[in-house]
Coordinates of C-alpha atoms in Angstrom, one line a residue:
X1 CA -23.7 -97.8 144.9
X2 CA -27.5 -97.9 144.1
X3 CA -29.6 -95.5 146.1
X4 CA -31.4 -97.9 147.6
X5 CA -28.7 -99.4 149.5
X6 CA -27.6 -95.7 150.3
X7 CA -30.6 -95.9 152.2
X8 CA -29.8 -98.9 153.9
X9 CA -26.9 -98.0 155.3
X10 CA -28.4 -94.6 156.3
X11 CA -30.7 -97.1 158.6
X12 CA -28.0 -99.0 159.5
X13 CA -25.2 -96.8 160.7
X14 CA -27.0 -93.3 161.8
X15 CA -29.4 -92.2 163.5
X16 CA -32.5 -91.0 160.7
X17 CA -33.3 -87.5 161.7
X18 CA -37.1 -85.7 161.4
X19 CA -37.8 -85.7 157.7
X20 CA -36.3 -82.9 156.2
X21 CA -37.5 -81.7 152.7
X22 CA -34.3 -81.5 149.9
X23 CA -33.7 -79.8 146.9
X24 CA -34.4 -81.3 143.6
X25 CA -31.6 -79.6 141.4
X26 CA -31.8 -81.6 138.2
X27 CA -35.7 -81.1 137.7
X28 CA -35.6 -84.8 136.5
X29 CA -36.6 -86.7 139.9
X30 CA -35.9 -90.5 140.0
X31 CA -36.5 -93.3 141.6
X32 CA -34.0 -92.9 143.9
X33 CA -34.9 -93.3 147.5
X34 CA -32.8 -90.1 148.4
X35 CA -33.3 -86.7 148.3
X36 CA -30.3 -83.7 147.5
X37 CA -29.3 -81.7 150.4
X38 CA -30.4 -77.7 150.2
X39 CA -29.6 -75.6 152.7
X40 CA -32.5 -73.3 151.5
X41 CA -35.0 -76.0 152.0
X42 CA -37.3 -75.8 155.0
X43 CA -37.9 -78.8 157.2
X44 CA -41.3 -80.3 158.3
X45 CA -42.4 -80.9 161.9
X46 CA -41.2 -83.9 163.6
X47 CA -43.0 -87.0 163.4
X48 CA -43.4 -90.4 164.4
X49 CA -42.3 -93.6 163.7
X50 CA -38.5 -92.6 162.6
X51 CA -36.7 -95.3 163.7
X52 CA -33.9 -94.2 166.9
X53 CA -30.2 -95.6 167.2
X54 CA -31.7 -98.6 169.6
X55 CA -34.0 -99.5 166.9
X56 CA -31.5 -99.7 164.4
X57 CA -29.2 -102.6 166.1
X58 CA -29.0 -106.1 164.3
X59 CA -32.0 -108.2 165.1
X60 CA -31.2 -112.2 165.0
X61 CA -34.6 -113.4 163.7
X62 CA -35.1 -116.2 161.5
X63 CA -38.5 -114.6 159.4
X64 CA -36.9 -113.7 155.9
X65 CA -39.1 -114.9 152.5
X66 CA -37.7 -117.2 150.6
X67 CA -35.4 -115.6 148.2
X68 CA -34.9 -112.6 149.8
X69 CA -32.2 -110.6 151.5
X70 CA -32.9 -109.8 155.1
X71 CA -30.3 -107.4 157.5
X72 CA -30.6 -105.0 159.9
X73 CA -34.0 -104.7 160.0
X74 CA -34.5 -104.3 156.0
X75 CA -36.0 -107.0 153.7
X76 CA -35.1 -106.9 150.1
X77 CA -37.4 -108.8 147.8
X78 CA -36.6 -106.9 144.3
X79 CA -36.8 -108.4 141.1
X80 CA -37.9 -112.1 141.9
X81 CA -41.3 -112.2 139.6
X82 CA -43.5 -112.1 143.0
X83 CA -47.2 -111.9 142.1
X84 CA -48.3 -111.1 145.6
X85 CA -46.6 -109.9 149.0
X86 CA -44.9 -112.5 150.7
X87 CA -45.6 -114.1 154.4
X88 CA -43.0 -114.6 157.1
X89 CA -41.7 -110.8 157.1
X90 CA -40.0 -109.9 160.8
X91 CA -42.3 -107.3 162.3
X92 CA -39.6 -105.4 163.3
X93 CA -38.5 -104.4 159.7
X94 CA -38.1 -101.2 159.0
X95 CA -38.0 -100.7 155.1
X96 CA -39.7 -103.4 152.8
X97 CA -38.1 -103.7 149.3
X98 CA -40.6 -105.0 146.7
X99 CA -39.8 -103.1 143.7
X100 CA -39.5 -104.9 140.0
X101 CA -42.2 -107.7 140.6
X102 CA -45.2 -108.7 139.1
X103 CA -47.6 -108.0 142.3
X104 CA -51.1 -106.5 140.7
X105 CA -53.3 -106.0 143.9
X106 CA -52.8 -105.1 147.9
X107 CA -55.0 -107.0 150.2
X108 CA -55.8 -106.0 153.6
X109 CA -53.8 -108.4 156.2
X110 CA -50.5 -108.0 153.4
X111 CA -48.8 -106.2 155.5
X112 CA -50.0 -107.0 159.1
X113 CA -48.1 -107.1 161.7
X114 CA -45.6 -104.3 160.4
X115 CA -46.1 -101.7 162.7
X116 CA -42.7 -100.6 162.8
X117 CA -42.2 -100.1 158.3
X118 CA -40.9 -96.8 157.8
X119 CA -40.1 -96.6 153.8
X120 CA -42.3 -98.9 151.4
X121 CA -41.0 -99.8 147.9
X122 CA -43.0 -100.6 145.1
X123 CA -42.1 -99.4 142.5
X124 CA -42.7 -101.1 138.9
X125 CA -45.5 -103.5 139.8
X126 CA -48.3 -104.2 138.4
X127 CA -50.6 -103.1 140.9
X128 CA -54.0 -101.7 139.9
X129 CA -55.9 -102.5 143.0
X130 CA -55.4 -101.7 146.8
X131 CA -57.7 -102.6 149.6
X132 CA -58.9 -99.8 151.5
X133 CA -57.1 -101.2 154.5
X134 CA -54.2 -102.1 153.2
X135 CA -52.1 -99.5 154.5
X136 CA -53.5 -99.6 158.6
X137 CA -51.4 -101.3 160.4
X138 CA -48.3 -99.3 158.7
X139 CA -48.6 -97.0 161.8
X140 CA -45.4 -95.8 161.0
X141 CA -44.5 -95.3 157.6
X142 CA -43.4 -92.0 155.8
X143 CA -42.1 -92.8 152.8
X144 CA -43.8 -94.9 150.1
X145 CA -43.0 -95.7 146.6
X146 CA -45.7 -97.1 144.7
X147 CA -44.6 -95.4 140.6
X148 CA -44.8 -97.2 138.0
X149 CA -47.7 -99.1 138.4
X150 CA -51.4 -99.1 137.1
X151 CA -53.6 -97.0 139.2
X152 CA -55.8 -95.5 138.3
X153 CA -56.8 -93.6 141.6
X154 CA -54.6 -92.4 144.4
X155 CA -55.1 -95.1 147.4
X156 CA -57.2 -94.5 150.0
X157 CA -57.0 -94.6 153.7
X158 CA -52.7 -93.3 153.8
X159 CA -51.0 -93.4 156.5
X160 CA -51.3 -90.4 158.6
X161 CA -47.4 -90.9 159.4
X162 CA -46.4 -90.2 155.8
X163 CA -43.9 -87.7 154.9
X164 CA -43.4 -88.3 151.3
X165 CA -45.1 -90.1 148.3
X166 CA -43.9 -91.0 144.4
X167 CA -47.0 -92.0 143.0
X168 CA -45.9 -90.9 139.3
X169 CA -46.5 -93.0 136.1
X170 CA -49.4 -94.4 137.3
X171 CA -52.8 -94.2 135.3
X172 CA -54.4 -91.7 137.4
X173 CA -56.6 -88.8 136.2
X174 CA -59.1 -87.8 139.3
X175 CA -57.7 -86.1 142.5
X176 CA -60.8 -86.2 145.0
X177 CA -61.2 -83.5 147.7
X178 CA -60.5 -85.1 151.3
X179 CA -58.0 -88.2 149.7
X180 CA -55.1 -86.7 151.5
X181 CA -57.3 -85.8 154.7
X182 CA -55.3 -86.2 157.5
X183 CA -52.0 -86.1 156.3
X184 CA -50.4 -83.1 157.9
X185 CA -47.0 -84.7 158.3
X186 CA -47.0 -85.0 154.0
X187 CA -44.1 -83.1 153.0
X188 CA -42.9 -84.0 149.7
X189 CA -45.7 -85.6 146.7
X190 CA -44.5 -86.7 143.3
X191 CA -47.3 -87.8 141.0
X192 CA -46.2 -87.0 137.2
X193 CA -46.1 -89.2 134.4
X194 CA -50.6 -89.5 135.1
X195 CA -52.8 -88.3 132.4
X196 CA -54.5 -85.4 135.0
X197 CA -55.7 -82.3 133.1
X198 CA -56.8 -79.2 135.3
X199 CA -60.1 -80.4 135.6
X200 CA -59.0 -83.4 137.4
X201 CA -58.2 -81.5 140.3
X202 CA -60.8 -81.2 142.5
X203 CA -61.6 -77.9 144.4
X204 CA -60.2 -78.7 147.9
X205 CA -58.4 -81.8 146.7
X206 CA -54.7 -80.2 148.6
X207 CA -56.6 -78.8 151.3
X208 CA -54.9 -79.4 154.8
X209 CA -51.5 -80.1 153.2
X210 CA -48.4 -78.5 153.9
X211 CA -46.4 -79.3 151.3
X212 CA -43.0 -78.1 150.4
X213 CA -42.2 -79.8 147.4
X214 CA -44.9 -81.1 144.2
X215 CA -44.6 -81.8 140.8
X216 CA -47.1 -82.4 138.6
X217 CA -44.9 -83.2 135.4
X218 CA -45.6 -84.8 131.8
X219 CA -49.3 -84.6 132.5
X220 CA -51.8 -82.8 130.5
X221 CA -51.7 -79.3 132.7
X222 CA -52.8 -76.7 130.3
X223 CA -52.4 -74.0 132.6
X224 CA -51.2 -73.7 136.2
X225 CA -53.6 -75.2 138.9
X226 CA -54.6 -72.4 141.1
X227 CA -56.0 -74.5 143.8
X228 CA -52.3 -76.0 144.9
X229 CA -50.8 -76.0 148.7
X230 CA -49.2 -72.2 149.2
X231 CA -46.9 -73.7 151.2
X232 CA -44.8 -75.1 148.4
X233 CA -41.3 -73.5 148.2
X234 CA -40.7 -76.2 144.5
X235 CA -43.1 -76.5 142.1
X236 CA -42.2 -78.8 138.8
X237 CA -44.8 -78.5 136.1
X238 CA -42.8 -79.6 133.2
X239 CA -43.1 -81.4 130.2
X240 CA -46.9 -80.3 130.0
X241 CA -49.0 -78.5 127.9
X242 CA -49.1 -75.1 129.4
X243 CA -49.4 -71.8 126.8
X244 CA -49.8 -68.9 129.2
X245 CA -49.1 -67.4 132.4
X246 CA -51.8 -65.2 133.4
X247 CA -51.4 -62.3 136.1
X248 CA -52.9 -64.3 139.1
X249 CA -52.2 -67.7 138.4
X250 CA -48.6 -67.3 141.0
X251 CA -50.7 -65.3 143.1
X252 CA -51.0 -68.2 145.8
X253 CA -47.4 -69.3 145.7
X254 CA -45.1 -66.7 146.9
X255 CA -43.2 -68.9 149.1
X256 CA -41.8 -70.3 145.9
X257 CA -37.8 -70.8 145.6
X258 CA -37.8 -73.1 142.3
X259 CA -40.4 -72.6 139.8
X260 CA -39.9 -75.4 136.9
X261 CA -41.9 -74.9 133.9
X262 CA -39.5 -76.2 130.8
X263 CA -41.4 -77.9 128.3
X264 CA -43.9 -76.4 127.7
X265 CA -45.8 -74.2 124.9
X266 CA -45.5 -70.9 127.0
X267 CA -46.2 -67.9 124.4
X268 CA -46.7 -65.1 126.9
X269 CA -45.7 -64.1 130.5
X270 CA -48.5 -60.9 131.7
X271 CA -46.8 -58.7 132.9
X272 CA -46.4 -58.8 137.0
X273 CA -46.9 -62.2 137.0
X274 CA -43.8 -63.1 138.5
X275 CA -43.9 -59.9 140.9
X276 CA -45.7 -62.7 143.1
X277 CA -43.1 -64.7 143.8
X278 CA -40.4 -62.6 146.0
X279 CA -38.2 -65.5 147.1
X280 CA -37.7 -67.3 144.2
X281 CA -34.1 -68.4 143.2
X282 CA -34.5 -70.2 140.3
X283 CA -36.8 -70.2 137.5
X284 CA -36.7 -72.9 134.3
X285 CA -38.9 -72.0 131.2
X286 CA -36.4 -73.7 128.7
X287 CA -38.3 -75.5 126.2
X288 CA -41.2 -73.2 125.4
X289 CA -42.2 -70.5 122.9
X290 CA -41.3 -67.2 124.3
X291 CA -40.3 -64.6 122.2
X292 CA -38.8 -62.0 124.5
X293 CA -37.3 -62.5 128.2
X294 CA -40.2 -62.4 130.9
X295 CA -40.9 -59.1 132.2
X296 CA -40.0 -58.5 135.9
X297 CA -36.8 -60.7 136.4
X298 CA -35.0 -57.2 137.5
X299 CA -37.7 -57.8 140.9
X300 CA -37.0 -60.6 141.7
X301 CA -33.8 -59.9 144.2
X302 CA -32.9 -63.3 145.3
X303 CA -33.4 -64.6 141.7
X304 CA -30.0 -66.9 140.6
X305 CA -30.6 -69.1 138.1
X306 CA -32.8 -68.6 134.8
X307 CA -33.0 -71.1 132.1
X308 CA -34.5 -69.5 128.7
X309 CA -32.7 -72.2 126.1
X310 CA -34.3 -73.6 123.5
X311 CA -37.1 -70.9 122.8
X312 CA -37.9 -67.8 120.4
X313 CA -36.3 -65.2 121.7
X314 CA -34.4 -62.5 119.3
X315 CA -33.4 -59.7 121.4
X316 CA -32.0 -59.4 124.9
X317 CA -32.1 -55.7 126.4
X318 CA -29.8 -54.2 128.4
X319 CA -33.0 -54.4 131.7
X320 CA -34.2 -57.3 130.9
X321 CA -32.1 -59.3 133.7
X322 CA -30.3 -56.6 136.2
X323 CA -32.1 -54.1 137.9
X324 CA -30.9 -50.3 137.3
X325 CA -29.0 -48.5 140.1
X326 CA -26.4 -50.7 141.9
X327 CA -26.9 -52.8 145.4
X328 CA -30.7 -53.3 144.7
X329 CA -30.1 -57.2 144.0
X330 CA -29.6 -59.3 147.2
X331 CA -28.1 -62.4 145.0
X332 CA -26.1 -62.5 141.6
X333 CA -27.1 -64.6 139.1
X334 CA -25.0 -67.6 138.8
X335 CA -26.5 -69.1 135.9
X336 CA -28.4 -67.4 132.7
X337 CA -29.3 -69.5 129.8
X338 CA -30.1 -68.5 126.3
X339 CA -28.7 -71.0 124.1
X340 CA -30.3 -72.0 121.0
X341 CA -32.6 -69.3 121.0
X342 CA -32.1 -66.7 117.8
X343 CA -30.4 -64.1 119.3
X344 CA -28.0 -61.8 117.8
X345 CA -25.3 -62.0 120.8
X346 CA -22.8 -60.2 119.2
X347 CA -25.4 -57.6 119.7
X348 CA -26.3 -58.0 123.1
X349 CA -24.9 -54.8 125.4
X350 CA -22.2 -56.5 128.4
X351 CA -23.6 -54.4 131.0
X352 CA -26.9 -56.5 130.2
X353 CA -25.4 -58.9 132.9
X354 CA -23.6 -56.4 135.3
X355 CA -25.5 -58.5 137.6
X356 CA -23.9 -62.0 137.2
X357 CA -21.3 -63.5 138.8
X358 CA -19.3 -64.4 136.2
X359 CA -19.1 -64.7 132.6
X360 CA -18.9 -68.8 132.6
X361 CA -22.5 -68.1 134.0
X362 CA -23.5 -67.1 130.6
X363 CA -24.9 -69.1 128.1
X364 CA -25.2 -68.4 124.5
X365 CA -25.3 -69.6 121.2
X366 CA -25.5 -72.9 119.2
X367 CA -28.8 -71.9 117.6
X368 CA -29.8 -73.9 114.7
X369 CA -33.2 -73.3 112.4

């Protein structure tokens, strides 16, 4: 069953609850249109426009466009070569399905009328140009999909009501201060796969946002943006072009669980860089250039899963994962990678991981020149 109709039957047969952020475990987000459950994840603050168990019962209009599906409030118009948004849509529709078309621009009475849209899919357009009023009557909505498309700029004017956007694989280089002004509901933002370098950030562009969950992934990132919500418990900066870790730049983000920073060119870790980051649980720098495990991983109490495959590393000491002394680490480790990395394992001392749950939680080997 895809995920989209997952969703629709969410709609359909329960009441939706207060957005609440999830986990993002495989570190290779879709475009799915649901989120993994983590019990570690905080929620956001209720907000408006989530549709209630009254709102949810059949509806017996007669407004469906022409070659779409249309039930329980949800209107499915996927994949039929549209080249702009269609007419006759029931203003009582609560998620709009308009992904795989050939749409290229959103006009400003598109979607009038739809006051009560709570999840917008567009995913795979070719959309390169939205009015500046496109998005106001969707009082409502917290959850749009617009990837895969050709902006070039994030849209103005967005719903105050959103909780979460996946703007990723777009064209976009330029975050402006004040384009997410007034979004305090905004949860969850997904905008890799655009060519944005660290000067494309803006000073200010995050400000007001209380984000829990961002990534920033296969862009052109040569280092970690400093200027980033500090309310962010995830952070994915993968598959970019990052060479260093410096002292401060984790100094803003110590509310950080998951830290994802595989693929990239990361030579050196300062020292105490990670000693900012006291609740994270799970760290992924798989895929870079380190030559040595990070200093400081023996802080880090709540620390579970590390993933250092696929790097330089030839020598594992006995501290480098497990604080000394007994009872000083609040959570084992339940995962430790160092496969295909040119370590000597034979060599490598068992009480190195006195700290790990198990020995299935190790990995090793399978290193090849």
């Amino acid at each position: 069953m895809s995920p989209l109709w997952l969703l629709i039957l969410m709609l359909a047969l329960s009441q939706a609850l207060p957005f609440e952020q999830k986990g993002f475990w495989d570190f290779t987000l879709d475009d799915g249109l649901l989120m993994m459950n983590d019990e570690e994840a905080s929620g956001s603050d209720t907000t408006s426009g989530v549709p209630d168990l009254d709102s949810l019962t059949p509806t017996f209009s007669a407004m469906c466009p022409f070659g779409c599906h249309c039930h329980l409030r949800v209107v499915q118009c996927s994949d039929l070569g549209m080249k702009t948004v269609p007419k006759e849509i029931s203003p009582d529709t609560t998620l709009l399905d308009l992904q795989n078309n050939d749409i290229s621009e959103l006009h400003k009475d598109d979607f009038k009328g739809l006051q009560h849209l709570y999840a917008l899919v567009l995913v795979n357009n070719k959309i390169s140009k939205i009015h500046e009023k496109a998005f106001s009557p969707l009082r409502k909505l917290q959850k749009l999909y617009i990837s895969k498309n050709h902006l070039v700029e994030i849209p103005p004017n967005l719903p105050s009501s959103l909780v979460e956007l996946r703007i990723h694989d777009n064209r976009i280089r330029k975050v402006p201060k004040g384009v997410f002004s007034g979004l305090r509901n905004m949860n969850c933002i997904e905008m890799g796969g655009n060519p944005l370098e660290n000067s494309g950030f803006e000073p200010g562009a995050f400000d007001g946002l209380k984000l829990n969950y961002l990534r920033i992934s296969e862009a052109k990132l040569t280092g970690i943006p400093k200027d980033l919500p500090e309310t962010l418990n995830e952070l994915h900066l993968d598959h970019n072009k990052i060479q260093a870790i410096e002292l401060e730049d984790l100094l803003r983000y110590s509310k950080l669980y998951r830290l994802g920073l595989g693929h990239n060119q990361i030579r050196m870790i300062e020292n105490g860089s990670l000693s900012f980051l006291p609740t994270l649980r799970e760290l992924h720098l798989d895929n870079n250039k380190l030559s040595r495990v990070p200093a400081g991983l023996p802080d880090l109490r709540l620390l579970q899963v590390v993933y250092l495959h696929s790097n330089n590393i030839t020598k594992v000491g006995i501290n480098d994962f497990c604080p000394m002394g007994f009872g000083v680490k609040r959570a084992y480790y339940n995962g430790i990678s160092l496969f295909n990395n040119p370590v000597p394992y034979w060599e490598v001392q068992p009480a190195t991981f006195r700290c790990v749950t198990d020995r299935l939680a190790i990995q090793f080997g399978n290193y090849k020149k």
